[in-house]
mmCIF file of C-alpha atoms in Angstrom:
data_model
loop_
_atom_site.group_PDB
_atom_site.id
_atom_site.type_symbol
_atom_site.label_atom_id
_atom_site.label_comp_id
_atom_site.label_asym_id
_atom_site.label_seq_id
_atom_site.Cartn_x
_atom_site.Cartn_y
_atom_site.Cartn_z
ATOM 1 C CA MET A 1 126.273 202.579 240.306
ATOM 2 C CA ASP A 2 125.428 203.745 236.697
ATOM 3 C CA ALA A 3 121.510 204.289 235.848
ATOM 4 C CA ASP A 4 121.435 201.118 233.285
ATOM 5 C CA GLY A 5 124.003 198.828 235.752
ATOM 6 C CA THR A 6 126.314 198.519 233.070
ATOM 7 C CA ALA A 7 129.286 199.436 235.565
ATOM 8 C CA ASP A 8 127.700 196.304 238.041
ATOM 9 C CA VAL A 9 128.028 194.122 234.960
ATOM 10 C CA LEU A 10 131.188 194.690 233.710
ATOM 11 C CA VAL A 11 132.367 193.819 237.762
ATOM 12 C CA ARG A 12 130.457 190.552 237.082
ATOM 13 C CA LEU A 13 131.846 190.150 233.950
ATOM 14 C CA ARG A 14 135.450 190.317 234.638
ATOM 15 C CA ASP A 15 135.163 187.999 237.878
ATOM 16 C CA VAL A 16 133.888 185.484 235.403
ATOM 17 C CA LEU A 17 136.696 186.174 233.452
ATOM 18 C CA ARG A 18 139.296 185.713 236.212
ATOM 19 C CA ASP A 19 138.047 182.347 237.804
ATOM 20 C CA SER A 20 137.051 181.023 234.145
ATOM 21 C CA ALA A 21 140.345 181.703 232.470
ATOM 22 C CA VAL A 22 143.541 179.668 231.642
ATOM 23 C CA GLU A 23 146.018 182.291 230.874
ATOM 24 C CA GLU A 24 147.060 184.952 232.778
ATOM 25 C CA HIS A 25 145.723 188.689 232.503
ATOM 26 C CA ASP A 26 144.943 192.007 233.816
ATOM 27 C CA TRP A 27 141.534 191.263 234.344
ATOM 28 C CA ASP A 28 140.899 195.022 236.093
ATOM 29 C CA ALA A 29 141.999 196.575 233.140
ATOM 30 C CA VAL A 30 139.370 195.296 230.920
ATOM 31 C CA GLU A 31 136.981 197.833 229.716
ATOM 32 C CA ALA A 32 133.812 198.219 227.746
ATOM 33 C CA GLU A 33 136.107 198.764 224.707
ATOM 34 C CA THR A 34 138.203 195.650 225.117
ATOM 35 C CA PRO A 35 138.251 193.412 222.212
ATOM 36 C CA ILE A 36 137.485 190.103 223.317
ATOM 37 C CA GLU A 37 139.897 188.366 221.155
ATOM 38 C CA SER A 38 142.686 190.562 223.080
ATOM 39 C CA LEU A 39 141.334 188.482 225.808
ATOM 40 C CA GLY A 40 143.341 184.777 224.768
ATOM 41 C CA PHE A 41 140.316 182.395 224.675
ATOM 42 C CA ASP A 42 140.680 180.066 222.259
ATOM 43 C CA SER A 43 137.569 177.407 220.589
ATOM 44 C CA LEU A 44 138.035 175.422 223.832
ATOM 45 C CA THR A 45 138.392 178.234 226.997
ATOM 46 C CA ILE A 46 135.694 180.473 225.456
ATOM 47 C CA LEU A 47 133.246 177.951 225.895
ATOM 48 C CA ASP A 48 134.028 177.160 229.627
ATOM 49 C CA VAL A 49 133.774 181.310 229.974
ATOM 50 C CA LEU A 50 130.238 181.346 228.166
ATOM 51 C CA TYR A 51 129.201 178.728 230.340
ATOM 52 C CA ASP A 52 130.258 180.250 233.144
ATOM 53 C CA VAL A 53 128.718 183.981 232.583
ATOM 54 C CA GLU A 54 125.213 182.233 231.550
ATOM 55 C CA GLU A 55 125.152 180.347 235.087
ATOM 56 C CA GLU A 56 126.467 183.832 236.756
ATOM 57 C CA PHE A 57 123.601 185.957 235.035
ATOM 58 C CA GLY A 58 121.007 183.060 235.082
ATOM 59 C CA ILE A 59 120.582 183.339 231.780
ATOM 60 C CA ALA A 60 120.750 181.717 228.001
ATOM 61 C CA LEU A 61 122.653 183.072 225.310
ATOM 62 C CA ASP A 62 121.621 182.745 221.887
ATOM 63 C CA PRO A 63 125.155 181.103 220.427
ATOM 64 C CA LYS A 64 124.487 183.007 217.039
ATOM 65 C CA GLN A 65 124.577 186.092 218.719
ATOM 66 C CA VAL A 66 127.334 185.553 220.693
ATOM 67 C CA VAL A 67 129.690 184.904 217.861
ATOM 68 C CA LYS A 68 128.810 188.527 216.652
ATOM 69 C CA THR A 69 130.217 189.962 219.602
ATOM 70 C CA ARG A 70 133.636 191.727 219.065
ATOM 71 C CA THR A 71 133.657 193.715 222.441
ATOM 72 C CA VAL A 72 133.610 193.065 225.554
ATOM 73 C CA GLY A 73 130.634 196.045 225.677
ATOM 74 C CA GLU A 74 128.660 194.163 222.883
ATOM 75 C CA ILE A 75 128.705 190.938 225.716
ATOM 76 C CA ILE A 76 127.405 193.253 228.429
ATOM 77 C CA THR A 77 124.857 194.527 226.179
ATOM 78 C CA LEU A 78 123.576 190.991 225.097
ATOM 79 C CA LEU A 79 123.577 190.150 228.346
ATOM 80 C CA GLN A 80 121.479 192.966 229.477
ATOM 81 C CA GLN A 81 119.053 192.164 226.427
ATOM 82 C CA ASN A 82 118.456 188.915 228.195
ATOM 83 C CA GLY A 83 117.827 190.325 231.700
ATOM 84 C CA ALA A 84 121.179 190.934 233.421
ATOM 85 C CA MET B 1 162.496 157.834 204.389
ATOM 86 C CA LEU B 2 159.576 156.465 206.574
ATOM 87 C CA HIS B 3 157.432 159.064 204.691
ATOM 88 C CA LEU B 4 158.900 158.281 201.563
ATOM 89 C CA LEU B 5 158.108 154.411 202.346
ATOM 90 C CA GLU B 6 154.470 155.333 203.656
ATOM 91 C CA TYR B 7 153.720 157.065 200.355
ATOM 92 C CA TRP B 8 154.665 154.823 197.562
ATOM 93 C CA ALA B 9 152.513 152.170 199.868
ATOM 94 C CA ALA B 10 149.817 154.298 199.917
ATOM 95 C CA ARG B 11 150.292 155.029 196.274
ATOM 96 C CA LEU B 12 150.858 151.115 195.541
ATOM 97 C CA ALA B 13 147.631 150.595 197.207
ATOM 98 C CA LEU B 14 145.840 153.141 195.324
ATOM 99 C CA PHE B 15 146.858 151.670 192.253
ATOM 100 C CA GLY B 16 145.392 148.066 192.797
ATOM 101 C CA VAL B 17 142.282 149.955 194.017
ATOM 102 C CA ASP B 18 141.736 151.330 190.519
ATOM 103 C CA LEU B 19 142.492 148.045 189.145
ATOM 104 C CA LEU B 20 140.951 145.330 190.863
ATOM 105 C CA PRO B 21 137.144 144.993 192.053
ATOM 106 C CA PRO B 22 135.718 146.187 195.333
ATOM 107 C CA ALA B 23 136.179 142.993 196.911
ATOM 108 C CA ALA B 24 139.345 142.254 195.676
ATOM 109 C CA ALA B 25 140.510 145.763 195.824
ATOM 110 C CA SER B 26 139.248 145.364 199.928
ATOM 111 C CA ARG B 27 141.205 142.028 200.547
ATOM 112 C CA TRP B 28 144.132 143.735 198.772
ATOM 113 C CA ALA B 29 144.226 146.144 201.500
ATOM 114 C CA ALA B 30 143.626 143.613 204.430
ATOM 115 C CA ALA B 31 147.254 141.685 203.562
ATOM 116 C CA LEU B 32 148.974 145.223 202.903
ATOM 117 C CA GLY B 33 147.666 146.370 206.501
ATOM 118 C CA SER B 34 148.373 142.529 207.615
ATOM 119 C CA LEU B 35 152.062 143.722 206.195
ATOM 120 C CA TRP B 36 152.647 147.076 208.107
ATOM 121 C CA TRP B 37 152.002 145.070 211.024
ATOM 122 C CA THR B 38 155.043 142.969 210.790
ATOM 123 C CA ALA B 39 156.843 146.104 209.749
ATOM 124 C CA ASP B 40 155.885 148.650 212.146
ATOM 125 C CA ARG B 41 157.468 147.503 215.450
ATOM 126 C CA GLN B 42 156.728 150.237 217.220
ATOM 127 C CA ARG B 43 153.029 150.796 216.408
ATOM 128 C CA ARG B 44 152.807 147.163 217.311
ATOM 129 C CA ARG B 45 154.019 147.207 220.768
ATOM 130 C CA VAL B 46 151.921 150.013 221.477
ATOM 131 C CA ALA B 47 148.847 148.420 219.966
ATOM 132 C CA ILE B 48 149.239 144.771 221.517
ATOM 133 C CA SER B 49 150.077 147.038 225.386
ATOM 134 C CA ASN B 50 146.613 148.641 224.685
ATOM 135 C CA ILE B 51 144.906 145.752 223.899
ATOM 136 C CA LEU B 52 146.073 143.855 227.030
ATOM 137 C CA ARG B 53 145.495 147.006 229.376
ATOM 138 C CA ALA B 54 141.675 147.834 227.591
ATOM 139 C CA GLY B 55 141.027 143.875 228.745
ATOM 140 C CA VAL B 56 139.683 143.048 225.629
ATOM 141 C CA THR B 57 141.915 139.701 226.148
ATOM 142 C CA ASN B 58 144.700 139.066 228.560
ATOM 143 C CA ASP B 59 146.321 136.258 226.603
ATOM 144 C CA ALA B 60 149.172 138.029 224.575
ATOM 145 C CA THR B 61 148.864 135.713 221.482
ATOM 146 C CA GLU B 62 145.502 136.738 221.003
ATOM 147 C CA ALA B 63 146.004 140.754 221.446
ATOM 148 C CA ARG B 64 148.407 139.977 218.864
ATOM 149 C CA ALA B 65 145.878 138.431 216.487
ATOM 150 C CA ILE B 66 143.667 141.394 217.329
ATOM 151 C CA GLY B 67 146.286 143.589 216.611
ATOM 152 C CA ARG B 68 146.963 142.080 213.121
ATOM 153 C CA GLY B 69 143.371 142.251 212.548
ATOM 154 C CA ALA B 70 142.679 145.940 213.617
ATOM 155 C CA SER B 71 146.084 146.626 211.121
ATOM 156 C CA ARG B 72 143.691 144.754 208.688
ATOM 157 C CA HIS B 73 140.684 146.775 209.311
ATOM 158 C CA MET B 74 142.712 150.008 208.862
ATOM 159 C CA GLY B 75 144.123 148.915 205.503
ATOM 160 C CA MET B 76 140.259 148.345 204.273
ATOM 161 C CA VAL B 77 139.287 151.714 205.482
ATOM 162 C CA LEU B 78 141.416 153.323 203.267
ATOM 163 C CA VAL B 79 140.401 151.428 200.194
ATOM 164 C CA GLU B 80 136.635 151.905 201.497
ATOM 165 C CA SER B 81 137.131 155.147 201.842
ATOM 166 C CA MET B 82 137.935 155.722 198.293
ATOM 167 C CA LYS B 83 135.335 153.714 196.789
ATOM 168 C CA SER B 84 132.775 155.110 199.440
ATOM 169 C CA ALA B 85 130.022 155.689 196.179
ATOM 170 C CA LEU B 86 129.647 152.071 195.875
ATOM 171 C CA VAL B 87 128.831 151.916 199.777
ATOM 172 C CA LEU B 88 126.466 155.038 200.175
ATOM 173 C CA ASP B 89 124.430 154.136 197.072
ATOM 174 C CA ASP B 90 123.680 150.794 197.934
ATOM 175 C CA PRO B 91 121.000 149.972 200.415
ATOM 176 C CA GLU B 92 122.344 146.498 200.669
ATOM 177 C CA ARG B 93 125.970 147.639 201.699
ATOM 178 C CA LEU B 94 124.743 150.387 204.025
ATOM 179 C CA ARG B 95 122.211 149.636 206.421
ATOM 180 C CA VAL B 96 121.120 152.192 209.018
ATOM 181 C CA ASP B 97 119.826 152.660 211.982
ATOM 182 C CA ILE B 98 119.107 156.407 213.131
ATOM 183 C CA PRO B 99 116.521 156.636 216.179
ATOM 184 C CA GLY B 100 113.652 158.746 215.726
ATOM 185 C CA ASP B 101 115.308 161.854 217.628
ATOM 186 C CA VAL B 102 118.145 161.743 215.637
ATOM 187 C CA ALA B 103 116.365 161.540 212.681
ATOM 188 C CA ALA B 104 113.855 164.406 213.534
ATOM 189 C CA VAL B 105 117.242 166.810 213.877
ATOM 190 C CA LEU B 106 118.885 165.680 211.126
ATOM 191 C CA GLU B 107 115.860 166.489 208.474
ATOM 192 C CA ASP B 108 115.637 169.885 210.473
ATOM 193 C CA PRO B 109 117.839 172.284 208.020
ATOM 194 C CA ASP B 110 118.065 174.907 211.304
ATOM 195 C CA ARG B 111 118.974 172.580 213.637
ATOM 196 C CA GLY B 112 122.968 171.703 214.571
ATOM 197 C CA LEU B 113 124.118 168.377 215.272
ATOM 198 C CA ILE B 114 127.158 167.158 217.235
ATOM 199 C CA VAL B 115 127.935 163.341 216.118
ATOM 200 C CA VAL B 116 130.388 161.582 217.814
ATOM 201 C CA SER B 117 132.951 158.317 217.588
ATOM 202 C CA GLY B 118 135.845 157.353 217.576
ATOM 203 C CA HIS B 119 138.701 155.683 215.228
ATOM 204 C CA PHE B 120 136.465 152.757 215.045
ATOM 205 C CA GLY B 121 135.032 150.611 211.767
ATOM 206 C CA ASN B 122 134.483 153.058 208.948
ATOM 207 C CA TRP B 123 134.209 156.835 210.629
ATOM 208 C CA GLU B 124 134.936 158.056 206.755
ATOM 209 C CA ILE B 125 131.879 156.832 205.548
ATOM 210 C CA ALA B 126 130.324 157.825 208.102
ATOM 211 C CA GLY B 127 131.133 161.304 207.570
ATOM 212 C CA GLN B 128 130.468 160.795 204.020
ATOM 213 C CA TRP B 129 126.741 159.401 204.916
ATOM 214 C CA LEU B 130 126.142 162.330 207.159
ATOM 215 C CA SER B 131 126.872 164.757 204.950
ATOM 216 C CA ARG B 132 123.722 163.704 202.895
ATOM 217 C CA TYR B 133 121.283 165.506 205.712
ATOM 218 C CA LYS B 134 123.640 168.752 205.922
ATOM 219 C CA PRO B 135 126.981 170.089 205.569
ATOM 220 C CA VAL B 136 129.524 168.191 207.832
ATOM 221 C CA ALA B 137 132.491 169.838 209.180
ATOM 222 C CA GLY B 138 135.292 167.167 210.680
ATOM 223 C CA ILE B 139 137.990 168.517 213.154
ATOM 224 C CA SER B 140 141.581 166.950 212.024
ATOM 225 C CA ARG B 141 144.894 167.321 212.907
ATOM 226 C CA PRO B 142 147.164 166.931 209.534
ATOM 227 C CA MET B 143 148.459 163.776 209.102
ATOM 228 C CA THR B 144 151.655 162.889 210.312
ATOM 229 C CA ASN B 145 152.866 162.072 206.739
ATOM 230 C CA PRO B 146 151.920 165.237 204.623
ATOM 231 C CA ARG B 147 152.529 163.270 201.210
ATOM 232 C CA VAL B 148 149.868 160.887 202.264
ATOM 233 C CA GLN B 149 147.604 163.511 203.381
ATOM 234 C CA GLU B 150 147.530 165.175 200.161
ATOM 235 C CA LEU B 151 146.702 161.740 198.407
ATOM 236 C CA ALA B 152 144.207 160.813 200.484
ATOM 237 C CA LEU B 153 142.489 164.470 200.218
ATOM 238 C CA ASP B 154 142.449 164.031 196.514
ATOM 239 C CA ARG B 155 140.857 160.977 196.426
ATOM 240 C CA ARG B 156 138.089 160.868 198.821
ATOM 241 C CA GLN B 157 134.470 161.451 197.811
ATOM 242 C CA ARG B 158 133.839 164.922 199.767
ATOM 243 C CA ARG B 159 130.096 165.935 198.790
ATOM 244 C CA ALA B 160 129.521 168.150 201.779
ATOM 245 C CA PHE B 161 132.019 167.395 204.278
ATOM 246 C CA ARG B 162 134.591 169.464 205.080
ATOM 247 C CA MET B 163 137.522 169.421 207.254
ATOM 248 C CA ILE B 164 138.467 171.888 209.824
ATOM 249 C CA PRO B 165 142.387 172.419 210.995
ATOM 250 C CA LYS B 166 142.705 171.739 214.706
ATOM 251 C CA TYR B 167 144.308 174.827 215.720
ATOM 252 C CA ASP B 168 142.235 177.302 213.703
ATOM 253 C CA PRO B 169 142.422 180.324 215.874
ATOM 254 C CA ASP B 170 138.643 181.278 215.379
ATOM 255 C CA PRO B 171 136.912 180.836 218.867
ATOM 256 C CA GLY B 172 133.541 180.699 217.847
ATOM 257 C CA ARG B 173 134.315 178.571 214.623
ATOM 258 C CA PHE B 174 132.135 175.681 216.227
ATOM 259 C CA LEU B 175 129.401 177.554 217.230
ATOM 260 C CA LYS B 176 128.566 179.726 214.247
ATOM 261 C CA LEU B 177 128.300 176.121 212.395
ATOM 262 C CA LEU B 178 126.134 174.461 214.632
ATOM 263 C CA GLY B 179 124.039 177.826 214.723
ATOM 264 C CA ASP B 180 123.882 177.676 211.076
ATOM 265 C CA GLY B 181 122.315 173.724 211.231
ATOM 266 C CA GLU B 182 125.473 172.227 210.166
ATOM 267 C CA ILE B 183 126.795 168.802 211.383
ATOM 268 C CA LEU B 184 129.743 169.428 213.747
ATOM 269 C CA ALA B 185 131.768 165.641 213.358
ATOM 270 C CA LEU B 186 134.292 164.811 216.105
ATOM 271 C CA LEU B 187 136.420 161.641 216.910
ATOM 272 C CA VAL B 188 137.069 161.596 220.502
ATOM 273 C CA ASP B 189 139.027 158.779 221.455
ATOM 274 C CA GLN B 190 142.777 160.769 220.700
ATOM 275 C CA HIS B 191 144.732 161.230 223.651
ATOM 276 C CA ALA B 192 143.800 165.019 224.858
ATOM 277 C CA ARG B 193 146.159 166.936 226.246
ATOM 278 C CA ARG B 194 143.675 169.479 227.460
ATOM 279 C CA GLY B 195 141.189 166.811 227.910
ATOM 280 C CA ILE B 196 139.826 165.658 231.172
ATOM 281 C CA ASP B 197 140.985 162.386 232.778
ATOM 282 C CA VAL B 198 138.243 160.222 232.100
ATOM 283 C CA PRO B 199 137.669 156.240 232.403
ATOM 284 C CA LEU B 200 138.290 154.250 229.259
ATOM 285 C CA PHE B 201 138.307 150.865 229.715
ATOM 286 C CA GLY B 202 138.856 151.311 233.735
ATOM 287 C CA HIS B 203 141.652 153.434 233.007
ATOM 288 C CA PRO B 204 141.924 157.071 233.309
ATOM 289 C CA ALA B 205 142.446 158.600 229.947
ATOM 290 C CA LYS B 206 142.714 162.744 228.694
ATOM 291 C CA THR B 207 140.057 163.048 226.833
ATOM 292 C CA HIS B 208 137.945 165.935 224.404
ATOM 293 C CA THR B 209 135.787 167.784 226.435
ATOM 294 C CA THR B 210 134.839 170.178 223.094
ATOM 295 C CA ALA B 211 131.610 167.969 222.291
ATOM 296 C CA ALA B 212 130.384 168.071 225.646
ATOM 297 C CA MET B 213 130.710 171.823 226.038
ATOM 298 C CA LEU B 214 129.207 172.522 223.072
ATOM 299 C CA HIS B 215 126.346 170.430 224.120
ATOM 300 C CA LEU B 216 125.988 172.384 227.068
ATOM 301 C CA VAL B 217 126.475 176.283 225.775
ATOM 302 C CA ALA B 218 125.060 175.732 222.156
ATOM 303 C CA ARG B 219 122.295 173.346 223.535
ATOM 304 C CA THR B 220 122.940 171.309 220.339
ATOM 305 C CA PRO B 221 121.819 167.570 219.882
ATOM 306 C CA LEU B 222 124.656 165.249 220.763
ATOM 307 C CA THR B 223 124.829 161.545 219.639
ATOM 308 C CA PHE B 224 127.512 158.777 219.269
ATOM 309 C CA LEU B 225 128.051 156.831 216.033
ATOM 310 C CA VAL B 226 129.434 153.474 214.950
ATOM 311 C CA CYS B 227 130.051 152.345 211.809
ATOM 312 C CA ARG B 228 130.685 148.416 211.759
ATOM 313 C CA ARG B 229 132.168 146.915 208.781
ATOM 314 C CA MET B 230 130.080 143.486 208.362
ATOM 315 C CA ALA B 231 131.682 142.571 205.578
ATOM 316 C CA PRO B 232 133.681 143.980 203.062
ATOM 317 C CA MET B 233 132.394 147.020 201.682
ATOM 318 C CA THR B 234 129.151 146.088 203.852
ATOM 319 C CA PHE B 235 128.671 148.233 206.826
ATOM 320 C CA GLU B 236 126.013 148.872 209.792
ATOM 321 C CA LEU B 237 125.807 152.173 210.545
ATOM 322 C CA SER B 238 123.984 153.174 213.974
ATOM 323 C CA LEU B 239 123.556 156.381 216.135
ATOM 324 C CA SER B 240 122.558 156.490 219.804
ATOM 325 C CA PRO B 241 119.444 158.228 220.893
ATOM 326 C CA LEU B 242 120.145 161.733 221.635
ATOM 327 C CA ILE B 243 122.682 162.512 224.503
ATOM 328 C CA GLU B 244 120.961 164.799 227.115
ATOM 329 C CA GLN B 245 122.760 166.183 230.370
ATOM 330 C CA ALA B 246 120.879 168.689 231.966
ATOM 331 C CA ARG B 247 123.107 171.558 233.102
ATOM 332 C CA THR B 248 123.598 171.918 237.349
ATOM 333 C CA GLY B 249 125.851 174.978 237.185
ATOM 334 C CA ASP B 250 129.117 172.478 238.140
ATOM 335 C CA ARG B 251 130.399 172.772 234.656
ATOM 336 C CA GLU B 252 133.405 170.279 235.270
ATOM 337 C CA ALA B 253 130.928 167.714 236.334
ATOM 338 C CA ASP B 254 128.459 168.474 233.634
ATOM 339 C CA VAL B 255 131.155 167.908 231.502
ATOM 340 C CA GLU B 256 132.466 164.770 232.902
ATOM 341 C CA ALA B 257 128.743 163.065 232.793
ATOM 342 C CA ILE B 258 128.891 163.540 229.146
ATOM 343 C CA VAL B 259 132.415 162.363 228.744
ATOM 344 C CA ARG B 260 131.613 159.568 230.680
ATOM 345 C CA THR B 261 128.591 158.334 228.484
ATOM 346 C CA LEU B 262 130.899 159.017 225.135
ATOM 347 C CA ASN B 263 133.548 156.643 226.525
ATOM 348 C CA ALA B 264 130.950 154.446 227.653
ATOM 349 C CA HIS B 265 129.540 154.285 224.036
ATOM 350 C CA LEU B 266 132.979 153.687 222.383
ATOM 351 C CA GLU B 267 134.081 150.972 224.847
ATOM 352 C CA GLU B 268 130.843 148.850 223.823
ATOM 353 C CA ALA B 269 131.576 149.071 220.387
ATOM 354 C CA ILE B 270 135.207 148.045 220.364
ATOM 355 C CA ARG B 271 134.384 145.606 222.787
ATOM 356 C CA ARG B 272 131.887 144.072 220.335
ATOM 357 C CA ASP B 273 134.506 144.516 217.268
ATOM 358 C CA PRO B 274 137.947 144.781 218.978
ATOM 359 C CA ASP B 275 139.714 144.106 215.539
ATOM 360 C CA GLN B 276 137.810 147.326 214.171
ATOM 361 C CA TYR B 277 139.738 149.852 216.150
ATOM 362 C CA LEU B 278 142.873 151.759 215.873
ATOM 363 C CA TRP B 279 144.756 150.334 218.862
ATOM 364 C CA GLY B 280 148.392 151.890 217.857
ATOM 365 C CA HIS B 281 147.694 155.321 219.581
ATOM 366 C CA ARG B 282 148.984 155.606 222.895
ATOM 367 C CA ARG B 283 145.772 156.571 224.258
ATOM 368 C CA TRP B 284 146.820 156.448 227.917
ATOM 369 C CA ARG B 285 149.549 158.112 229.279
#
């Protein structure tokens, strides 16, 4: 595992995305650089994912911070800043 | 052809609205609504079927009377929305009941609020009243008749009320506006293809989950609004105490609990004034 745990968080995040998403996607190909908008979420499914991410990591994210994120890596950073 | 007829009926109604004093305009709009009830056979069938299915009455004659009353009501909604300043600026015409916890949110510029209602009473007046506290965003599906939509938008008193197209692709749009302390106003009583089945009048109805999910994810306060007509151009607007649902970790169960509560509020309002509800929508499919 990497020193800061980023890879571990990414694996857990992929699992949540896989379980929460409605549309098919190659979730194993999702990397830190992957743009969130390419994941196919809309205003309804993104809320499902956020709920599930918070439950998986046992943290509460600030929605104002979440809407600023543009890549999976930025989500990971946000999760880590909140204790993931 | 039907769109053109609707458009000219709306233009005619507006002409009358501008000429007549408010009470007379309201009565005229009700008469047009009644005429529409007679003319639109398909909507009439749907409305009567819905009223009977809801169990508001078991008598077909009474169901027709309620349906006609609701059609008159919708005509009046249109006129009242055009003349909303008369209502909004006169406390005798708009009696308001706000619980303390909701008032605290409304008066805090940093806190967003999710306000849910249905096509009951006069939701347009309600939205405009809310916008006196904070900017209000409503989600809308364009009217089936674009001519009438354009006409209506031109005439409404909008204040800080804006409409967001239902199919706006920005996934973060709701979170952004709630984070900015705005009000998101949602009408949740239309068939939701991607919604969940929750009972409405005892029958499963596909219902929108957006309000519930936003409450759970953004932790934004949630309330149900009813704006019922007491007399022509006179309303009683009430908000429920804040609806609170603690997260259990079971997303679907949490959402269902909230949606059931919202539907219960809607049912209560409709049962009290069934002739102030839009029955002509195929709610149960």
